[in-house]
Amino acid sequence: MSAVLDHHGDHGHDHAHDHPHGWRRWVFATNHKDIGTLYLLFSFTMFIFGGILALGIRAELFHPGLQFVNPQLFNQLTTMHGVIMVFGAIMPAFVGFANWMVPLQIGAADMAFARMNNFSFWLLIPAALSIVIAFFLPGGAPAAGWTLYAPLTLQMGPSMDAAIFALHIMGASSIMGSINIIVTILNMRAPGMTLMKMPLFCWTWLITAYLLIAVMPVLAGAITMTLTDRHFGTTFFNPAGGGDPVMYQHIFWFFGHPEVYIMILPAFGIVSAIIPAFARKRLFGYTSMVYATASIAILSFIVWAHHMFTTGMPVTGQLFFMYATMLIAVPTGVKIFNWIATMWRGSMTFETPMLFAVGFIFVFTMGGFTGLILAMAPVDIQLQDTYYVVAHFHYVLVAGSLYAMFAGVYYWGPKWTGVMYSETRGKIHFWGSLIAFNVTFFPMHFLGLAGMPRRYADYPMQFTDFNMIATFGAFWFGLMQVYFFLFIVVPMMRGKGEPAPQQPWEGAEGLEWEVPSPAPFHTFEHPPKLNAAATKVIG
């Protein structure tokens, strides 16, 4: 929506010298760009930490027998890898993107509640510390799986309480961030920008924020009941006192399945911004994309028990959850169709953001198909808790959420930092990551089909070859992310590279490209007035 008529002072150049310097700028940050940067740096730190734990898992599984860790420590690694990646890496990274881009895309001066924005970020630091400290408490870190299933959680040491505390704090942070995003989008759009003219990234985050507010209290309830079972004599999940461990699964997955979409919907928004830019076409089916996003969010609340087909559920229940889960493939298919239709006969070029976006569609679709296979109850009963499931959710979350984030960093990074990344290095990162990812996780489909259970530290000889390939790929993938940080992120943050133009991508549209690169500390002091004729919808 490039029809901005009124530029008087909306970039706030006169105010650029107002911002504080040194440590105070970051500790007391209320500017949405600084807080977005803090979120992104925090999430990358947690991503590296969680990745190191994953490499510990893969190193142990390189060969049969126990090499490096005992089974208890192995289960601690799998549990903490999952918790850290979901709550410490993926979710905060998307909140960082929202902080940076939502005000820029809707023409707002900042987020609605600037001090609450600061508070919601700094809550993450004690939460992260209590997760890391868990390894050093008596008995070691929690070893109950990232889902924290009872009755295992009732038998863990004090680290379980530290993890519950951390999840409560992270949940409070997520809820505050979501309230901020909803109020900003609904109340602070530039005059003339109706909801249906909003960039899709804002739409996906608006819907994601409602999901977060709906389900984070459910997780808080489940882990609080676990806490009272552990210390206050209740027996919600303890069969000895009339409790039911399966009830925990119902409560957890009522949170857990919408959580899956919380981690992918903002990725859809990023991809929906990038593909039209590099296809040099308007996004095909904008309205249907909005409705598909909302449909996915609504349907996500009625499919939770497809994680529980092996818990003794009656056949009627299995059928309901099977059909409801397969129904989600329809709006997801609409999205993939629209992205492909946008690319169809477009003047496409394949800079790094577009490579990651196309890679996202390719690999996310594979993850979606394995999800459909697991949605079928009779098949899932065979494959449940095998490496087939591990392959499925890594195809959706690593190749889904993570690739979209990389695409977003390459796409908006020049606007954030004012310098262009090296296209050659970006392509090395893309191809290295894509190949290494598939080398790591594709063999896991075969391991799962052959019956190898997950969360086991040892396995019989017939699974050796695929495990060796997967371990090799995992270390390669990890090295590619270190490469990304050292050769893409660090040079851009230090301002090393060609100066970025205000509009680095020929086909990109949106208000964020109406401000200089790097985006000034204060933007849109006066809301941009959108031309009444500006009916063109942004991707």
XYZ file of C-alpha atoms in Angstrom:
539
model
C 0.000 0.000 0.000
C 2.425 2.577 -1.272
C -0.046 5.434 -1.594
C 1.248 7.468 1.345
C 0.361 11.107 0.809
C 1.456 12.757 4.010
C 5.112 12.443 4.994
C 5.380 15.459 7.280
C 7.547 14.283 10.129
C 6.244 10.751 10.021
C 9.763 9.349 10.066
C 10.672 11.306 13.157
C 14.211 12.235 12.031
C 14.155 15.165 14.457
C 13.677 12.714 17.300
C 16.363 10.233 16.324
C 18.773 11.679 18.892
C 16.231 11.228 21.715
C 16.919 7.593 22.422
C 19.117 6.627 25.386
C 22.521 5.059 24.848
C 24.508 2.288 26.513
C 22.953 -0.333 28.757
C 20.039 1.908 29.733
C 18.777 1.854 26.148
C 18.268 -1.932 26.393
C 17.308 -2.430 30.044
C 14.662 0.318 30.000
C 13.721 -0.149 26.336
C 10.205 0.931 25.441
C 10.817 1.315 21.701
C 9.227 -1.536 19.745
C 12.311 -1.936 17.533
C 14.726 -2.338 20.462
C 12.388 -4.792 22.212
C 11.978 -6.736 18.963
C 15.774 -6.957 18.695
C 16.027 -8.166 22.299
C 13.426 -10.888 21.654
C 15.239 -12.062 18.522
C 18.649 -12.191 20.236
C 17.177 -13.996 23.265
C 15.423 -16.574 21.086
C 18.573 -17.222 19.023
C 20.559 -17.766 22.236
C 17.970 -20.296 23.434
C 17.908 -21.883 19.964
C 21.666 -22.513 20.151
C 21.360 -23.887 23.715
C 18.469 -26.168 22.731
C 20.434 -27.207 19.640
C 23.437 -28.225 21.762
C 21.127 -30.491 23.802
C 19.816 -31.977 20.529
C 23.377 -32.727 19.415
C 23.884 -34.539 22.733
C 20.852 -36.700 21.875
C 22.124 -37.393 18.351
C 25.685 -38.125 19.523
C 24.339 -40.798 21.881
C 22.228 -42.315 19.088
C 25.082 -42.432 16.556
C 25.675 -46.083 17.419
C 23.910 -48.768 19.496
C 24.941 -49.110 23.126
C 25.495 -46.348 25.676
C 28.319 -44.039 24.561
C 28.141 -40.664 26.301
C 25.093 -40.379 28.581
C 23.043 -42.700 30.757
C 19.321 -43.208 29.994
C 18.226 -40.773 32.750
C 20.402 -37.952 31.383
C 19.242 -38.848 27.857
C 15.631 -38.283 28.922
C 16.645 -34.988 30.539
C 18.196 -33.905 27.232
C 15.084 -34.812 25.219
C 12.777 -33.066 27.704
C 14.790 -29.860 27.974
C 15.477 -29.728 24.228
C 11.731 -29.729 23.564
C 10.817 -27.230 26.302
C 13.589 -24.809 25.328
C 12.892 -24.945 21.578
C 9.124 -24.449 21.944
C 8.949 -21.905 24.775
C 12.404 -20.318 24.586
C 13.235 -20.216 20.877
C 10.264 -20.326 18.489
C 7.625 -18.408 20.466
C 9.838 -15.469 21.565
C 11.298 -15.188 18.037
C 7.851 -14.661 16.519
C 7.027 -12.100 19.229
C 10.259 -10.350 18.198
C 9.075 -10.242 14.580
C 5.705 -8.899 15.743
C 7.362 -6.159 17.796
C 9.522 -5.067 14.905
C 7.049 -5.330 12.049
C 3.470 -4.820 13.265
C 3.835 -1.070 14.071
C 5.806 -0.506 10.852
C 3.246 -2.371 8.741
C 0.164 -0.619 10.137
C 1.711 2.871 10.368
C 1.724 3.034 14.192
C 4.286 5.019 16.177
C 4.901 2.128 18.598
C 3.171 -0.731 20.393
C 0.105 0.214 22.430
C 1.608 -0.518 25.877
C 5.303 0.288 25.667
C 6.229 -0.349 29.334
C 4.267 -3.595 29.451
C 6.175 -4.558 26.304
C 9.451 -4.080 28.190
C 8.156 -6.076 31.175
C 6.939 -8.962 29.009
C 10.431 -9.321 27.531
C 12.386 -9.129 30.791
C 10.170 -11.822 32.350
C 11.809 -14.264 29.933
C 15.273 -13.884 31.507
C 14.468 -15.360 34.969
C 12.397 -18.047 33.208
C 15.346 -19.005 30.994
C 17.709 -19.013 33.982
C 15.458 -21.302 36.004
C 15.294 -23.713 33.040
C 19.102 -23.776 32.717
C 19.599 -24.074 36.504
C 17.370 -27.205 36.462
C 20.343 -29.241 35.209
C 22.287 -28.424 38.385
C 19.557 -29.188 40.945
C 19.494 -32.504 42.867
C 18.408 -35.280 40.527
C 19.129 -33.219 37.412
C 16.699 -31.632 34.957
C 13.104 -32.844 34.403
C 13.006 -36.086 32.412
C 9.272 -36.394 31.731
C 9.230 -35.367 28.052
C 8.425 -31.799 26.922
C 4.744 -32.571 27.525
C 5.524 -33.062 31.254
C 3.210 -36.061 31.525
C 1.981 -37.281 34.890
C 2.741 -39.521 36.727
C 6.409 -39.002 35.767
C 6.198 -35.344 36.809
C 5.045 -36.392 40.287
C 8.261 -38.407 40.712
C 10.783 -35.766 39.569
C 13.119 -33.816 41.851
C 13.080 -30.063 42.602
C 13.986 -29.228 38.991
C 10.367 -29.993 38.086
C 9.248 -27.083 40.278
C 11.808 -24.835 38.581
C 10.410 -25.838 35.175
C 6.815 -25.194 36.303
C 7.872 -21.757 37.613
C 9.607 -20.988 34.294
C 6.570 -22.002 32.232
C 4.275 -19.845 34.383
C 6.497 -16.802 33.833
C 6.797 -17.456 30.095
C 3.023 -17.851 29.895
C 2.497 -14.487 31.613
C 4.966 -12.932 29.161
C 3.087 -14.455 26.185
C -0.291 -13.212 27.436
C 0.986 -9.662 27.961
C 2.652 -9.660 24.542
C -0.574 -10.903 22.950
C -2.721 -8.222 24.600
C -0.251 -5.635 23.343
C -0.381 -6.946 19.767
C -4.204 -7.148 19.700
C -4.675 -3.605 21.031
C -2.021 -2.230 18.672
C -3.555 -3.847 15.584
C -7.179 -3.038 16.425
C -6.657 0.559 17.636
C -3.527 1.991 16.025
C -3.780 1.324 12.292
C -3.107 4.279 9.976
C -6.237 6.148 8.817
C -7.617 4.375 5.765
C -6.144 0.956 6.592
C -9.135 -1.283 7.138
C -8.647 -4.761 8.583
C -8.982 -6.295 5.124
C -6.234 -4.047 3.752
C -3.817 -5.072 6.481
C -0.684 -7.093 5.614
C -1.242 -10.814 6.187
C 1.559 -10.931 8.750
C -0.547 -8.642 10.968
C -3.602 -10.826 10.389
C -1.771 -14.023 11.318
C -0.412 -12.404 14.476
C -3.813 -10.985 15.455
C -5.298 -14.492 15.286
C -2.237 -16.032 16.999
C -2.534 -13.526 19.866
C -6.141 -14.571 20.497
C -5.030 -18.215 20.480
C -2.316 -17.468 23.048
C -4.719 -15.687 25.390
C -7.136 -18.627 25.098
C -4.710 -21.481 25.764
C -1.829 -20.272 27.953
C -4.115 -20.279 31.056
C -4.991 -23.921 30.245
C -1.306 -24.870 30.413
C -1.004 -22.834 33.619
C -3.894 -24.836 35.094
C -2.338 -28.185 34.148
C 1.073 -27.401 35.625
C -0.477 -25.825 38.753
C -2.441 -29.051 39.345
C 0.855 -30.924 38.911
C 2.457 -28.608 41.488
C -0.322 -29.158 44.041
C -0.127 -32.927 43.456
C 3.577 -32.758 44.187
C 3.479 -30.633 47.338
C -0.034 -30.066 48.711
C -1.596 -33.517 48.890
C -4.014 -33.231 45.965
C -4.458 -36.204 43.652
C -5.588 -34.781 40.316
C -3.263 -37.088 38.384
C -2.350 -39.678 41.037
C -4.373 -42.909 40.655
C -3.575 -43.880 44.270
C -5.846 -41.050 45.390
C -8.496 -41.462 42.705
C -6.774 -39.195 40.173
C -6.308 -39.880 36.471
C -3.023 -39.365 34.567
C -4.989 -39.378 31.280
C -6.837 -36.263 32.440
C -3.490 -34.458 32.378
C -3.104 -35.442 28.728
C -6.538 -34.024 27.889
C -5.779 -30.718 29.595
C -2.260 -30.480 28.194
C -3.239 -31.201 24.600
C -6.175 -28.800 24.771
C -3.369 -26.274 25.162
C -0.852 -28.198 23.069
C -2.646 -28.415 19.775
C -3.518 -24.706 19.442
C 0.112 -24.169 20.538
C 1.227 -25.966 17.371
C -0.643 -23.371 15.315
C 0.674 -20.540 17.490
C 4.101 -21.638 16.260
C 3.156 -21.806 12.562
C 0.568 -19.072 11.835
C 3.079 -16.174 12.079
C 5.302 -18.197 9.715
C 2.412 -18.230 7.227
C 2.270 -14.447 7.541
C 5.985 -14.023 6.785
C 5.801 -16.327 3.754
C 2.684 -14.468 2.537
C 4.685 -11.226 2.559
C 7.740 -12.643 0.771
C 6.230 -14.688 -2.061
C 4.263 -11.792 -3.667
C 7.373 -9.572 -3.409
C 9.614 -11.955 -5.353
C 6.893 -13.145 -7.741
C 6.135 -9.439 -8.395
C 2.410 -10.150 -8.205
C -0.351 -9.471 -5.735
C -1.033 -12.281 -3.314
C -3.590 -14.626 -4.852
C -6.749 -14.930 -2.734
C -6.013 -12.502 0.119
C -9.514 -12.814 1.599
C -9.457 -16.606 1.482
C -6.060 -16.516 3.244
C -7.556 -14.512 6.121
C -10.522 -16.890 6.434
C -8.237 -19.946 6.163
C -6.059 -18.611 8.998
C -9.108 -18.038 11.198
C -10.490 -21.499 10.294
C -7.238 -23.205 11.291
C -7.309 -21.365 14.630
C -10.921 -22.359 15.365
C -10.483 -25.994 14.294
C -7.332 -26.281 16.424
C -9.549 -26.343 19.546
C -11.457 -29.500 18.572
C -8.645 -31.888 17.592
C -6.567 -32.200 20.780
C -7.182 -35.915 21.415
C -5.577 -37.041 18.142
C -2.441 -37.089 20.346
C -4.187 -39.695 22.499
C -5.422 -42.460 20.170
C -3.560 -45.092 22.233
C -4.994 -44.136 25.638
C -8.062 -46.391 25.405
C -10.334 -43.859 23.711
C -13.667 -45.306 22.440
C -13.919 -45.789 18.669
C -16.527 -43.007 18.409
C -14.044 -40.570 19.944
C -11.278 -41.792 17.640
C -13.495 -41.211 14.612
C -14.467 -37.698 15.680
C -10.884 -36.590 16.306
C -9.664 -38.305 13.135
C -12.185 -36.524 10.902
C -11.746 -33.171 12.676
C -7.971 -33.399 12.237
C -8.245 -34.244 8.550
C -10.564 -31.249 8.135
C -7.698 -28.912 9.088
C -5.965 -30.005 5.871
C -8.569 -27.996 3.912
C -7.670 -24.426 5.049
C -3.983 -25.382 5.067
C -4.351 -26.621 1.488
C -6.023 -23.307 0.571
C -2.934 -21.468 1.796
C -0.491 -23.663 -0.120
C -2.646 -23.393 -3.258
C -2.703 -19.589 -2.948
C 1.082 -19.356 -2.542
C 1.626 -21.535 -5.619
C -0.995 -19.542 -7.572
C 0.828 -16.333 -6.579
C 4.064 -17.731 -8.016
C 2.345 -19.067 -11.134
C 3.503 -17.024 -14.168
C 5.078 -14.424 -11.883
C 8.379 -12.711 -12.693
C 10.166 -14.685 -10.004
C 13.696 -14.138 -8.795
C 15.323 -16.332 -6.170
C 17.099 -14.167 -3.650
C 17.660 -15.794 -0.249
C 14.287 -14.768 1.322
C 12.443 -16.337 -1.621
C 14.588 -19.483 -1.437
C 13.658 -19.937 2.224
C 9.988 -19.201 1.471
C 9.852 -21.769 -1.358
C 11.850 -24.221 0.781
C 9.288 -23.631 3.532
C 6.380 -24.529 1.224
C 8.119 -27.665 -0.060
C 9.196 -29.081 3.308
C 6.191 -27.855 5.310
C 3.898 -29.622 2.815
C 5.811 -32.871 3.418
C 5.359 -32.364 7.175
C 1.673 -31.706 6.608
C 1.228 -34.955 4.687
C 2.854 -36.999 7.443
C 0.487 -35.202 9.837
C -2.455 -36.428 7.757
C -1.070 -39.956 7.930
C -0.785 -39.687 11.731
C -4.345 -38.285 11.873
C -5.695 -41.690 10.823
C -6.313 -43.566 14.075
C -5.451 -47.100 12.903
C -2.168 -45.892 11.386
C -1.344 -43.697 14.369
C -1.786 -46.626 16.771
C 1.133 -48.291 14.945
C 3.284 -45.163 14.602
C 2.548 -43.428 17.917
C 5.688 -42.637 19.949
C 8.020 -43.759 17.147
C 10.555 -41.729 15.192
C 7.897 -41.202 12.506
C 6.274 -38.691 14.882
C 9.661 -37.052 15.556
C 10.189 -36.686 11.794
C 6.678 -35.240 11.346
C 6.878 -32.464 13.900
C 10.431 -31.480 12.989
C 9.365 -31.125 9.352
C 6.586 -28.822 10.512
C 8.482 -26.857 13.168
C 12.078 -26.720 11.931
C 11.360 -26.578 8.229
C 8.167 -24.683 8.993
C 8.613 -22.096 11.721
C 12.410 -21.849 11.567
C 12.716 -21.529 7.764
C 10.051 -18.814 7.767
C 12.016 -16.950 10.453
C 15.197 -17.182 8.395
C 13.235 -15.900 5.386
C 11.966 -12.994 7.516
C 15.471 -12.098 8.752
C 16.831 -11.986 5.196
C 13.768 -10.078 3.923
C 13.432 -7.425 6.641
C 17.030 -7.517 7.950
C 18.167 -4.748 5.538
C 15.334 -2.554 6.886
C 16.358 -3.306 10.481
C 20.109 -2.833 10.109
C 20.530 -0.581 7.082
C 22.943 -2.987 5.364
C 22.471 -5.778 2.829
C 23.594 -9.285 3.687
C 25.905 -11.195 1.328
C 23.673 -13.002 -1.178
C 26.298 -15.711 -1.696
C 26.544 -16.418 2.031
C 22.750 -16.413 2.326
C 22.485 -19.047 -0.398
C 25.195 -21.172 1.251
C 23.156 -20.998 4.468
C 19.957 -21.958 2.647
C 21.279 -24.903 0.662
C 23.411 -26.159 3.558
C 20.431 -25.999 5.940
C 17.961 -27.555 3.486
C 20.169 -30.531 2.626
C 21.358 -31.074 6.220
C 17.795 -30.892 7.536
C 16.576 -33.579 5.135
C 19.626 -35.757 5.802
C 18.789 -35.503 9.522
C 15.039 -36.025 9.605
C 14.041 -37.895 6.434
C 15.626 -41.200 7.634
C 13.552 -40.914 10.812
C 10.410 -41.709 8.787
C 11.904 -45.103 7.956
C 13.073 -45.664 11.539
C 9.524 -44.971 12.753
C 7.915 -47.211 10.136
C 10.329 -49.960 11.217
C 9.169 -49.505 14.815
C 11.989 -47.610 16.554
C 10.489 -45.898 19.635
C 11.497 -42.347 20.485
C 13.101 -41.256 23.793
C 15.184 -44.436 23.995
C 18.917 -44.034 24.612
C 19.761 -47.379 23.006
C 18.440 -49.447 20.098
C 19.075 -52.780 18.310
C 21.596 -53.067 15.486
C 19.108 -52.984 12.598
C 18.474 -49.253 13.167
C 22.164 -48.287 13.073
C 22.594 -47.025 9.499
C 19.706 -44.531 9.493
C 20.712 -43.260 12.953
C 24.288 -42.660 11.799
C 23.012 -40.697 8.776
C 20.658 -38.652 11.004
C 23.437 -37.820 13.482
C 25.766 -36.725 10.670
C 23.004 -34.470 9.284
C 22.244 -33.000 12.735
C 25.823 -31.846 13.313
C 25.944 -30.432 9.778
C 22.667 -28.564 10.380
C 24.016 -27.164 13.667
C 27.174 -25.909 11.939
C 25.046 -24.128 9.306
C 23.289 -22.146 12.054
C 26.643 -21.119 13.571
C 27.637 -20.055 10.028
C 24.402 -18.012 9.796
C 25.187 -16.183 13.025
C 28.855 -15.496 12.301
C 28.617 -14.614 8.614
C 25.105 -13.134 8.241
C 23.840 -11.820 11.591
C 27.080 -10.410 13.068
C 28.119 -8.464 9.916
C 24.593 -6.993 9.585
C 24.481 -5.968 13.260
C 27.911 -4.333 12.936
C 26.824 -2.487 9.793
C 29.313 -4.331 7.559
C 27.982 -4.573 4.030
C 26.482 -2.535 1.245
C 24.112 0.196 2.495
C 20.529 -1.004 2.044
C 18.226 1.174 -0.078
C 14.867 2.225 1.343
C 13.252 -0.356 -0.954
C 15.744 -3.237 -1.385
C 13.224 -5.592 -3.041
C 11.666 -4.540 -6.326
C 8.282 -6.176 -5.786
C 7.825 -5.538 -2.054
C 4.840 -3.472 -0.940
C 3.831 -2.130 2.446
C 4.327 0.803 4.785
C 7.584 -0.617 6.164
C 9.210 0.220 2.816
C 8.114 3.871 3.100
C 10.665 4.608 5.837
C 14.444 4.829 5.318
C 16.841 1.927 5.926
C 17.707 1.438 8.735
C 14.273 2.251 10.124
C 14.688 5.384 12.312
C 14.315 5.032 16.090
C 10.956 6.835 15.880
C 8.727 6.185 12.881
C 5.250 7.442 12.030
C 5.118 10.174 14.705
C 2.162 11.361 12.633
C 0.150 8.502 11.129
C 0.621 8.240 7.357
C -2.557 9.208 5.532
C -3.467 6.553 3.021
C -4.912 7.667 -0.265
C -8.623 6.863 -0.527
C -7.841 5.262 -3.869
C -5.288 2.936 -2.273
C -7.478 -0.113 -2.490
C -4.599 -2.386 -3.428
C -4.296 -5.136 -0.860
C -0.889 -6.005 0.514
C 0.336 -9.587 0.620
